[in-house]
Amino acid sequence: MVWSTAEMPDQSGRTALVTGASGGIGLETARALADRGARVVLACRDMERGLAAAARIGGRTEVVRVDLASLDSVRDAALEVRRRIDRLDLLVNNAGVMFPAYRRTEDGFEPHFGVNHLGHFALTGLLLGLMRDVPGSRVVTVASLAHRVAVAGPVPADVRTAGGYRSVAAYGRSKLANLMFARELQCRLADAGAETVSVAAHPGLSATGLWHDEAPAWLRPVSSAALRWLGQPAAGAALPTLRAATDPLVQGGAYLGPGGMSECHGGAVPARSSWASRDVIAQIRLWELSQELTGVRYARDAARRADRQPVVEAVR
Ligand SMILES: NC(=O)c1ccc[n+]([C@@H]2O[C@H](COP(=O)([O-])OP(=O)(O)OC[C@H]3O[C@@H](n4cnc5c(N)ncnc54)[C@H](OP(=O)(O)O)[C@@H]3O)[C@@H](O)[C@H]2O)c1
């Protein structure tokens, strides 16, 4: 059976926060959750775009400003969220940049690693206290097929790369980091006996702003043709995230993506992931590096031994 939003359980009484909900896949994710009755916090870097998105979605929506390129902004956003709500059922780490011209984030990091991974690492750590004891709570992190172009996770030398910036490689590494983070988080949550589980998803291909806003000019005609041929509208591309977020059969550690040709389009099913994404030692190193760079330490987080078994990816 192909999973669709018709299968999504009623979300009334649940609160979700979706980063990057001002457009594209994040907007569709927020819309579907709100349609099913969830209270949805749209976490957006541009308040005007966020409010416009909330108005388009309707339902119980509200907007919080977060710029994932600034750890100060992430801290402010987490404080604001904690001021407004006392429990969070669902955190969707969706926002992302792809192929921007090189510019460091406010904290001096390479932009893909800073926004796609470190911003979400910090936000999750700062919000997890609202989730740990909430039965059925989930953190969903959006990765990409592009994680497969990276042969190894980010290392300290990649973090502030200035010379030799290769945007395609940097995007791939940041998406590998998203997937490694989701798995490491699952192990740590399970170790700590938390109610929350961590899952990952990727949307396949979709002609969203990601491909147009900052992509180099040479890529646009190629990507437009490929996206038309292989991709799917943002509402379809949101299905793996939505299934990861709401299907009771999805277990912690799962990774979902579209089931069609080369996982570019189609219904949400378990996805393939690279060997590099399963490297337990690299996952632990990435976690430690991320703690050091963001200054965010997860509460009740026990050090993880590299000889432990990695998580089993599963949809029951
Ligand atoms: N589309 C695809 O083919 C594809 C394929 C694989 C993976 N993905 C992943 O899917 C996710 C969603 O992407 P999309 O395709 O929906 O792209 P999109 O339409 O460009 O949406 C990206 C969202 O991220 C937000 N964002 C960017 N930088 C941010 C920052 N510094 N702080 C906070 N928010 C920020 C954007 O906000 P603004 O409105 O302010 O720009 C926007 O809401 C990303 O993680 C992406 O890597 C997409």
GROMACS .gro file of C-alpha atoms and ligand atoms in nm:
model
  364
    1MET     CA    1   0.000   0.000   0.000
    2VAL     CA    2   0.130   0.346  -0.090
    3TRP     CA    3   0.133   0.569   0.218
    4SER     CA    4  -0.053   0.897   0.173
    5THR     CA    5  -0.169   1.176   0.399
    6ALA     CA    6  -0.505   0.993   0.418
    7GLU     CA    7  -0.320   0.743   0.642
    8MET     CA    8  -0.196   1.014   0.874
    9PRO     CA    9  -0.344   0.976   1.223
   10ASP     CA   10  -0.538   1.264   1.371
   11GLN     CA   11  -0.286   1.517   1.504
   12SER     CA   12  -0.527   1.707   1.731
   13GLY     CA   13  -0.365   1.787   2.065
   14ARG     CA   14  -0.014   1.757   1.920
   15THR     CA   15   0.228   2.044   1.870
   16ALA     CA   16   0.478   2.041   1.584
   17LEU     CA   17   0.760   2.276   1.493
   18VAL     CA   18   0.880   2.279   1.131
   19THR     CA   19   1.193   2.470   1.030
   20GLY     CA   20   1.200   2.629   0.685
   21ALA     CA   21   0.820   2.626   0.663
   22SER     CA   22   0.803   2.948   0.462
   23GLY     CA   23   0.807   2.761   0.130
   24GLY     CA   24   0.872   2.439  -0.057
   25ILE     CA   25   0.862   2.107   0.127
   26GLY     CA   26   0.851   2.266   0.473
   27LEU     CA   27   0.537   2.460   0.385
   28GLU     CA   28   0.368   2.142   0.258
   29THR     CA   29   0.476   1.952   0.569
   30ALA     CA   30   0.333   2.222   0.795
   31ARG     CA   31   0.014   2.239   0.588
   32ALA     CA   32  -0.052   1.864   0.610
   33LEU     CA   33   0.010   1.857   0.986
   34ALA     CA   34  -0.219   2.158   1.041
   35ASP     CA   35  -0.487   2.005   0.818
   36ARG     CA   36  -0.483   1.702   1.050
   37GLY     CA   37  -0.536   1.920   1.354
   38ALA     CA   38  -0.185   1.981   1.489
   39ARG     CA   39  -0.079   2.313   1.633
   40VAL     CA   40   0.211   2.402   1.405
   41VAL     CA   41   0.492   2.644   1.478
   42LEU     CA   42   0.651   2.762   1.156
   43ALA     CA   43   1.015   2.839   1.233
   44CYS     CA   44   1.128   3.077   0.960
   45ARG     CA   45   1.418   3.316   0.909
   46ASP     CA   46   1.199   3.577   0.740
   47MET     CA   47   0.895   3.670   0.951
   48GLU     CA   48   0.708   3.820   0.657
   49ARG     CA   49   0.741   3.503   0.451
   50GLY     CA   50   0.657   3.295   0.756
   51LEU     CA   51   0.340   3.491   0.831
   52ALA     CA   52   0.236   3.471   0.465
   53ALA     CA   53   0.287   3.093   0.477
   54ALA     CA   54   0.086   3.064   0.799
   55ALA     CA   55  -0.197   3.262   0.640
   56ARG     CA   56  -0.196   3.028   0.339
   57ILE     CA   57  -0.207   2.720   0.558
   58GLY     CA   58  -0.468   2.831   0.810
   59GLY     CA   59  -0.548   2.609   1.109
   60ARG     CA   60  -0.359   2.646   1.438
   61THR     CA   61  -0.039   2.797   1.304
   62GLU     CA   62   0.204   3.051   1.442
   63VAL     CA   63   0.546   3.178   1.344
   64VAL     CA   64   0.876   3.196   1.530
   65ARG     CA   65   1.181   3.363   1.381
   66VAL     CA   66   1.495   3.154   1.353
   67ASP     CA   67   1.800   3.209   1.139
   68LEU     CA   68   1.989   2.881   1.147
   69ALA     CA   69   2.299   3.065   1.026
   70SER     CA   70   2.321   3.232   1.366
   71LEU     CA   71   2.355   3.042   1.692
   72ASP     CA   72   2.234   3.351   1.880
   73SER     CA   73   1.917   3.344   1.672
   74VAL     CA   74   1.876   2.970   1.739
   75ARG     CA   75   1.907   3.033   2.114
   76ASP     CA   76   1.656   3.320   2.099
   77ALA     CA   77   1.413   3.106   1.899
   78ALA     CA   78   1.440   2.818   2.147
   79LEU     CA   79   1.371   3.057   2.435
   80GLU     CA   80   1.069   3.197   2.252
   81VAL     CA   81   0.934   2.848   2.180
   82ARG     CA   82   0.981   2.747   2.545
   83ARG     CA   83   0.798   3.061   2.648
   84ARG     CA   84   0.500   2.973   2.427
   85ILE     CA   85   0.466   2.599   2.474
   86ASP     CA   86   0.541   2.346   2.744
   87ARG     CA   87   0.555   2.030   2.532
   88LEU     CA   88   0.660   1.951   2.179
   89ASP     CA   89   0.544   1.634   2.003
   90LEU     CA   90   0.724   1.682   1.676
   91LEU     CA   91   1.032   1.868   1.563
   92VAL     CA   92   1.094   1.866   1.188
   93ASN     CA   93   1.446   1.976   1.096
   94ASN     CA   94   1.364   2.065   0.736
   95ALA     CA   95   1.523   2.403   0.647
   96GLY     CA   96   1.820   2.394   0.417
   97VAL     CA   97   2.044   2.577   0.174
   98MET     CA   98   2.204   2.434  -0.136
   99PHE     CA   99   2.498   2.572  -0.332
  100PRO     CA  100   2.506   2.927  -0.195
  101ALA     CA  101   2.799   3.145  -0.292
  102TYR     CA  102   3.062   3.107  -0.021
  103ARG     CA  103   2.991   3.316   0.282
  104ARG     CA  104   3.047   3.223   0.641
  105THR     CA  105   2.759   3.198   0.881
  106GLU     CA  106   2.745   3.453   1.161
  107ASP     CA  107   2.952   3.212   1.372
  108GLY     CA  108   3.211   3.163   1.099
  109PHE     CA  109   3.105   2.825   0.958
  110GLU     CA  110   3.086   2.699   0.600
  111PRO     CA  111   2.722   2.777   0.505
  112HIS     CA  112   2.588   2.426   0.432
  113PHE     CA  113   2.739   2.275   0.746
  114GLY     CA  114   2.642   2.578   0.955
  115VAL     CA  115   2.277   2.603   0.844
  116ASN     CA  116   2.181   2.249   0.746
  117HIS     CA  117   2.356   2.068   1.029
  118LEU     CA  118   2.490   2.286   1.313
  119GLY     CA  119   2.183   2.512   1.333
  120HIS     CA  120   1.959   2.207   1.362
  121PHE     CA  121   2.194   2.031   1.604
  122ALA     CA  122   2.174   2.332   1.834
  123LEU     CA  123   1.799   2.384   1.795
  124THR     CA  124   1.725   2.018   1.867
  125GLY     CA  125   1.946   2.017   2.177
  126LEU     CA  126   1.777   2.331   2.306
  127LEU     CA  127   1.422   2.201   2.246
  128LEU     CA  128   1.463   1.838   2.345
  129GLY     CA  129   1.369   1.914   2.705
  130LEU     CA  130   1.016   1.984   2.575
  131MET     CA  131   1.003   1.641   2.411
  132ARG     CA  132   1.192   1.374   2.609
  133ASP     CA  133   0.903   1.282   2.836
  134VAL     CA  134   0.630   1.317   2.573
  135PRO     CA  135   0.508   0.972   2.460
  136GLY     CA  136   0.520   0.934   2.082
  137SER     CA  137   0.737   1.242   2.031
  138ARG     CA  138   0.970   1.246   1.730
  139VAL     CA  139   1.254   1.442   1.582
  140VAL     CA  140   1.252   1.416   1.202
  141THR     CA  141   1.562   1.533   1.018
  142VAL     CA  142   1.550   1.591   0.643
  143ALA     CA  143   1.852   1.454   0.457
  144SER     CA  144   1.892   1.405   0.081
  145LEU     CA  145   1.992   1.162  -0.191
  146ALA     CA  146   2.296   1.390  -0.208
  147HIS     CA  147   2.429   1.243   0.116
  148ARG     CA  148   2.561   0.965  -0.106
  149VAL     CA  149   2.809   1.196  -0.283
  150ALA     CA  150   2.996   1.237   0.046
  151VAL     CA  151   3.238   0.957   0.122
  152ALA     CA  152   3.296   1.071   0.480
  153GLY     CA  153   3.129   1.293   0.735
  154PRO     CA  154   3.249   1.648   0.797
  155VAL     CA  155   3.578   1.686   0.982
  156PRO     CA  156   3.716   2.001   1.150
  157ALA     CA  157   3.899   2.104   0.830
  158ASP     CA  158   3.565   2.126   0.641
  159VAL     CA  159   3.395   2.344   0.894
  160ARG     CA  160   3.537   2.681   0.803
  161THR     CA  161   3.647   2.601   0.447
  162ALA     CA  162   3.728   2.918   0.259
  163GLY     CA  163   3.977   2.825  -0.012
  164GLY     CA  164   3.874   2.529  -0.226
  165TYR     CA  165   3.504   2.564  -0.150
  166ARG     CA  166   3.318   2.304  -0.357
  167SER     CA  167   2.950   2.367  -0.306
  168VAL     CA  168   2.829   2.028  -0.433
  169ALA     CA  169   3.065   1.840  -0.201
  170ALA     CA  170   2.980   2.070   0.088
  171TYR     CA  171   2.604   2.017   0.037
  172GLY     CA  172   2.656   1.640   0.022
  173ARG     CA  173   2.860   1.645   0.345
  174SER     CA  174   2.598   1.853   0.524
  175LYS     CA  175   2.323   1.608   0.421
  176LEU     CA  176   2.538   1.315   0.530
  177ALA     CA  177   2.575   1.501   0.860
  178ASN     CA  178   2.193   1.529   0.883
  179LEU     CA  179   2.158   1.153   0.848
  180MET     CA  180   2.444   1.070   1.085
  181PHE     CA  181   2.300   1.313   1.339
  182ALA     CA  182   1.955   1.151   1.317
  183ARG     CA  183   2.106   0.808   1.386
  184GLU     CA  184   2.336   0.918   1.664
  185LEU     CA  185   2.048   1.103   1.827
  186GLN     CA  186   1.836   0.787   1.812
  187CYS     CA  187   2.110   0.587   1.989
  188ARG     CA  188   2.151   0.849   2.258
  189LEU     CA  189   1.776   0.886   2.316
  190ALA     CA  190   1.737   0.510   2.344
  191ASP     CA  191   2.033   0.490   2.586
  192ALA     CA  192   1.877   0.759   2.801
  193GLY     CA  193   1.536   0.588   2.803
  194ALA     CA  194   1.369   0.893   2.646
  195GLU     CA  195   1.017   0.874   2.500
  196THR     CA  196   1.136   1.060   2.190
  197VAL     CA  197   1.263   0.881   1.882
  198SER     CA  198   1.473   1.019   1.599
  199VAL     CA  199   1.399   0.941   1.235
  200ALA     CA  200   1.525   1.072   0.902
  201ALA     CA  201   1.366   1.125   0.563
  202HIS     CA  202   1.459   1.254   0.221
  203PRO     CA  203   1.219   1.406  -0.033
  204GLY     CA  204   1.368   1.278  -0.358
  205LEU     CA  205   1.366   1.562  -0.610
  206SER     CA  206   1.132   1.859  -0.623
  207ALA     CA  207   1.147   2.190  -0.809
  208THR     CA  208   1.147   2.413  -0.504
  209GLY     CA  209   1.329   2.737  -0.428
  210LEU     CA  210   1.631   2.529  -0.330
  211TRP     CA  211   1.715   2.481  -0.697
  212HIS     CA  212   1.659   2.841  -0.799
  213ASP     CA  213   1.733   3.081  -0.520
  214GLU     CA  214   2.108   3.037  -0.506
  215ALA     CA  215   2.203   2.757  -0.744
  216PRO     CA  216   2.476   2.850  -0.994
  217ALA     CA  217   2.339   2.967  -1.332
  218TRP     CA  218   2.494   2.673  -1.518
  219LEU     CA  219   2.297   2.425  -1.311
  220ARG     CA  220   1.952   2.573  -1.364
  221PRO     CA  221   1.870   2.443  -1.716
  222VAL     CA  222   2.006   2.098  -1.627
  223SER     CA  223   1.821   2.084  -1.302
  224SER     CA  224   1.495   2.216  -1.453
  225ALA     CA  225   1.493   1.934  -1.709
  226ALA     CA  226   1.588   1.668  -1.451
  227LEU     CA  227   1.334   1.796  -1.201
  228ARG     CA  228   1.056   1.796  -1.460
  229TRP     CA  229   1.140   1.444  -1.566
  230LEU     CA  230   1.224   1.283  -1.232
  231GLY     CA  231   1.090   1.505  -0.959
  232GLN     CA  232   0.753   1.555  -0.794
  233PRO     CA  233   0.562   1.853  -0.657
  234ALA     CA  234   0.654   1.969  -0.308
  235ALA     CA  235   0.338   1.816  -0.158
  236GLY     CA  236   0.450   1.471  -0.281
  237ALA     CA  237   0.809   1.533  -0.176
  238ALA     CA  238   0.685   1.606   0.177
  239LEU     CA  239   0.535   1.256   0.215
  240PRO     CA  240   0.850   1.081   0.346
  241THR     CA  241   0.885   1.352   0.613
  242LEU     CA  242   0.517   1.326   0.701
  243ARG     CA  243   0.526   0.949   0.724
  244ALA     CA  244   0.843   0.962   0.934
  245ALA     CA  245   0.666   1.213   1.158
  246THR     CA  246   0.331   1.042   1.204
  247ASP     CA  247   0.314   0.677   1.097
  248PRO     CA  248   0.291   0.468   1.417
  249LEU     CA  249   0.470   0.183   1.238
  250VAL     CA  250   0.787   0.387   1.184
  251GLN     CA  251   1.050   0.315   1.448
  252GLY     CA  252   1.338   0.522   1.576
  253GLY     CA  253   1.637   0.508   1.341
  254ALA     CA  254   1.425   0.465   1.027
  255TYR     CA  255   1.515   0.653   0.709
  256LEU     CA  256   1.236   0.708   0.455
  257GLY     CA  257   1.231   0.837   0.100
  258PRO     CA  258   1.026   0.811  -0.219
  259GLY     CA  259   0.990   0.461  -0.361
  260GLY     CA  260   0.994   0.545  -0.735
  261MET     CA  261   1.281   0.541  -0.984
  262SER     CA  262   1.614   0.607  -0.810
  263GLU     CA  263   1.417   0.731  -0.507
  264CYS     CA  264   1.347   1.058  -0.689
  265HIS     CA  265   0.967   1.044  -0.672
  266GLY     CA  266   0.687   0.820  -0.551
  267GLY     CA  267   0.537   0.712  -0.221
  268ALA     CA  268   0.720   0.710   0.112
  269VAL     CA  269   0.910   0.387   0.181
  270PRO     CA  270   1.231   0.285   0.362
  271ALA     CA  271   1.522   0.449   0.177
  272ARG     CA  272   1.874   0.336   0.097
  273SER     CA  273   2.164   0.503   0.271
  274SER     CA  274   2.539   0.506   0.214
  275TRP     CA  275   2.796   0.306   0.410
  276ALA     CA  276   2.949   0.631   0.526
  277SER     CA  277   2.622   0.723   0.697
  278ARG     CA  278   2.646   0.406   0.910
  279ASP     CA  279   2.998   0.470   1.034
  280VAL     CA  280   2.943   0.466   1.409
  281ILE     CA  281   3.280   0.616   1.496
  282ALA     CA  282   3.222   0.902   1.253
  283GLN     CA  283   2.875   0.958   1.402
  284ILE     CA  284   3.022   0.993   1.749
  285ARG     CA  285   3.299   1.225   1.621
  286LEU     CA  286   3.043   1.441   1.444
  287TRP     CA  287   2.838   1.463   1.763
  288GLU     CA  288   3.140   1.571   1.967
  289LEU     CA  289   3.249   1.820   1.703
  290SER     CA  290   2.898   1.965   1.686
  291GLN     CA  291   2.882   2.005   2.064
  292GLU     CA  292   3.215   2.180   2.064
  293LEU     CA  293   3.127   2.415   1.777
  294THR     CA  294   2.778   2.510   1.897
  295GLY     CA  295   2.842   2.500   2.271
  296VAL     CA  296   2.514   2.305   2.302
  297ARG     CA  297   2.534   1.996   2.522
  298TYR     CA  298   2.234   1.770   2.531
  299ALA     CA  299   2.088   1.719   2.877
  300ARG     CA  300   2.107   1.363   3.015
  301ASP     CA  301   2.340   1.273   2.730
  302ALA     CA  302   2.567   0.980   2.813
  303ALA     CA  303   2.890   0.934   2.616
  304ARG     CA  304   2.836   0.664   2.357
  305ARG     CA  305   3.079   0.379   2.308
  306ALA     CA  306   3.190   0.302   1.955
  307ASP     CA  307   3.159  -0.074   2.014
  308ARG     CA  308   2.781  -0.050   2.056
  309GLN     CA  309   2.557  -0.181   1.784
  310PRO     CA  310   2.428   0.085   1.543
  311VAL     CA  311   2.052   0.141   1.532
  312VAL     CA  312   1.840  -0.093   1.326
  313GLU     CA  313   1.654   0.102   1.058
  314ALA     CA  314   1.301  -0.018   1.052
  315VAL     CA  315   0.945   0.038   0.958
  316ARG     CA  316   0.761  -0.237   1.147
  317LIG     N1  317   1.393   2.013  -0.332
  317LIG     C1  318   1.470   1.905  -0.349
  317LIG     O1  319   1.486   1.850  -0.460
  317LIG     C2  320   1.540   1.846  -0.231
  317LIG     C3  321   1.613   1.729  -0.251
  317LIG     C4  322   1.677   1.672  -0.142
  317LIG     C5  323   1.668   1.730  -0.017
  317LIG     N2  324   1.597   1.846  -0.001
  317LIG     C6  325   1.593   1.903   0.135
  317LIG     O2  326   1.461   1.941   0.167
  317LIG     C7  327   1.463   2.046   0.262
  317LIG     C8  328   1.365   2.155   0.221
  317LIG     O3  329   1.410   2.213   0.100
  317LIG     P1  330   1.312   2.270  -0.013
  317LIG     O4  331   1.336   2.188  -0.134
  317LIG     O5  332   1.175   2.285   0.038
  317LIG     O6  333   1.381   2.412  -0.040
  317LIG     P2  334   1.326   2.561  -0.025
  317LIG     O7  335   1.195   2.575  -0.095
  317LIG     O8  336   1.440   2.646  -0.070
  317LIG     O9  337   1.302   2.576   0.130
  317LIG     C9  338   1.411   2.589   0.217
  317LIG    C10  339   1.361   2.650   0.344
  317LIG    O10  340   1.473   2.665   0.432
  317LIG    C11  341   1.472   2.796   0.482
  317LIG     N3  342   1.606   2.843   0.519
  317LIG    C12  343   1.714   2.860   0.441
  317LIG     N4  344   1.816   2.911   0.512
  317LIG    C13  345   1.771   2.926   0.638
  317LIG    C14  346   1.827   2.977   0.757
  317LIG     N5  347   1.952   3.025   0.761
  317LIG     N6  348   1.754   2.978   0.869
  317LIG    C15  349   1.626   2.933   0.867
  317LIG     N7  350   1.565   2.886   0.757
  317LIG    C16  351   1.637   2.884   0.644
  317LIG    C17  352   1.415   2.881   0.369
  317LIG    O11  353   1.372   3.006   0.421
  317LIG     P3  354   1.353   3.137   0.329
  317LIG    O12  355   1.210   3.132   0.286
  317LIG    O13  356   1.381   3.250   0.421
  317LIG    O14  357   1.450   3.127   0.216
  317LIG    C18  358   1.302   2.790   0.323
  317LIG    O15  359   1.189   2.805   0.404
  317LIG    C19  360   1.609   2.093   0.271
  317LIG    O16  361   1.668   2.037   0.387
  317LIG    C20  362   1.673   2.032   0.148
  317LIG    O17  363   1.811   2.006   0.165
  317LIG    C21  364   1.532   1.904  -0.105
   0.00000   0.00000   0.00000
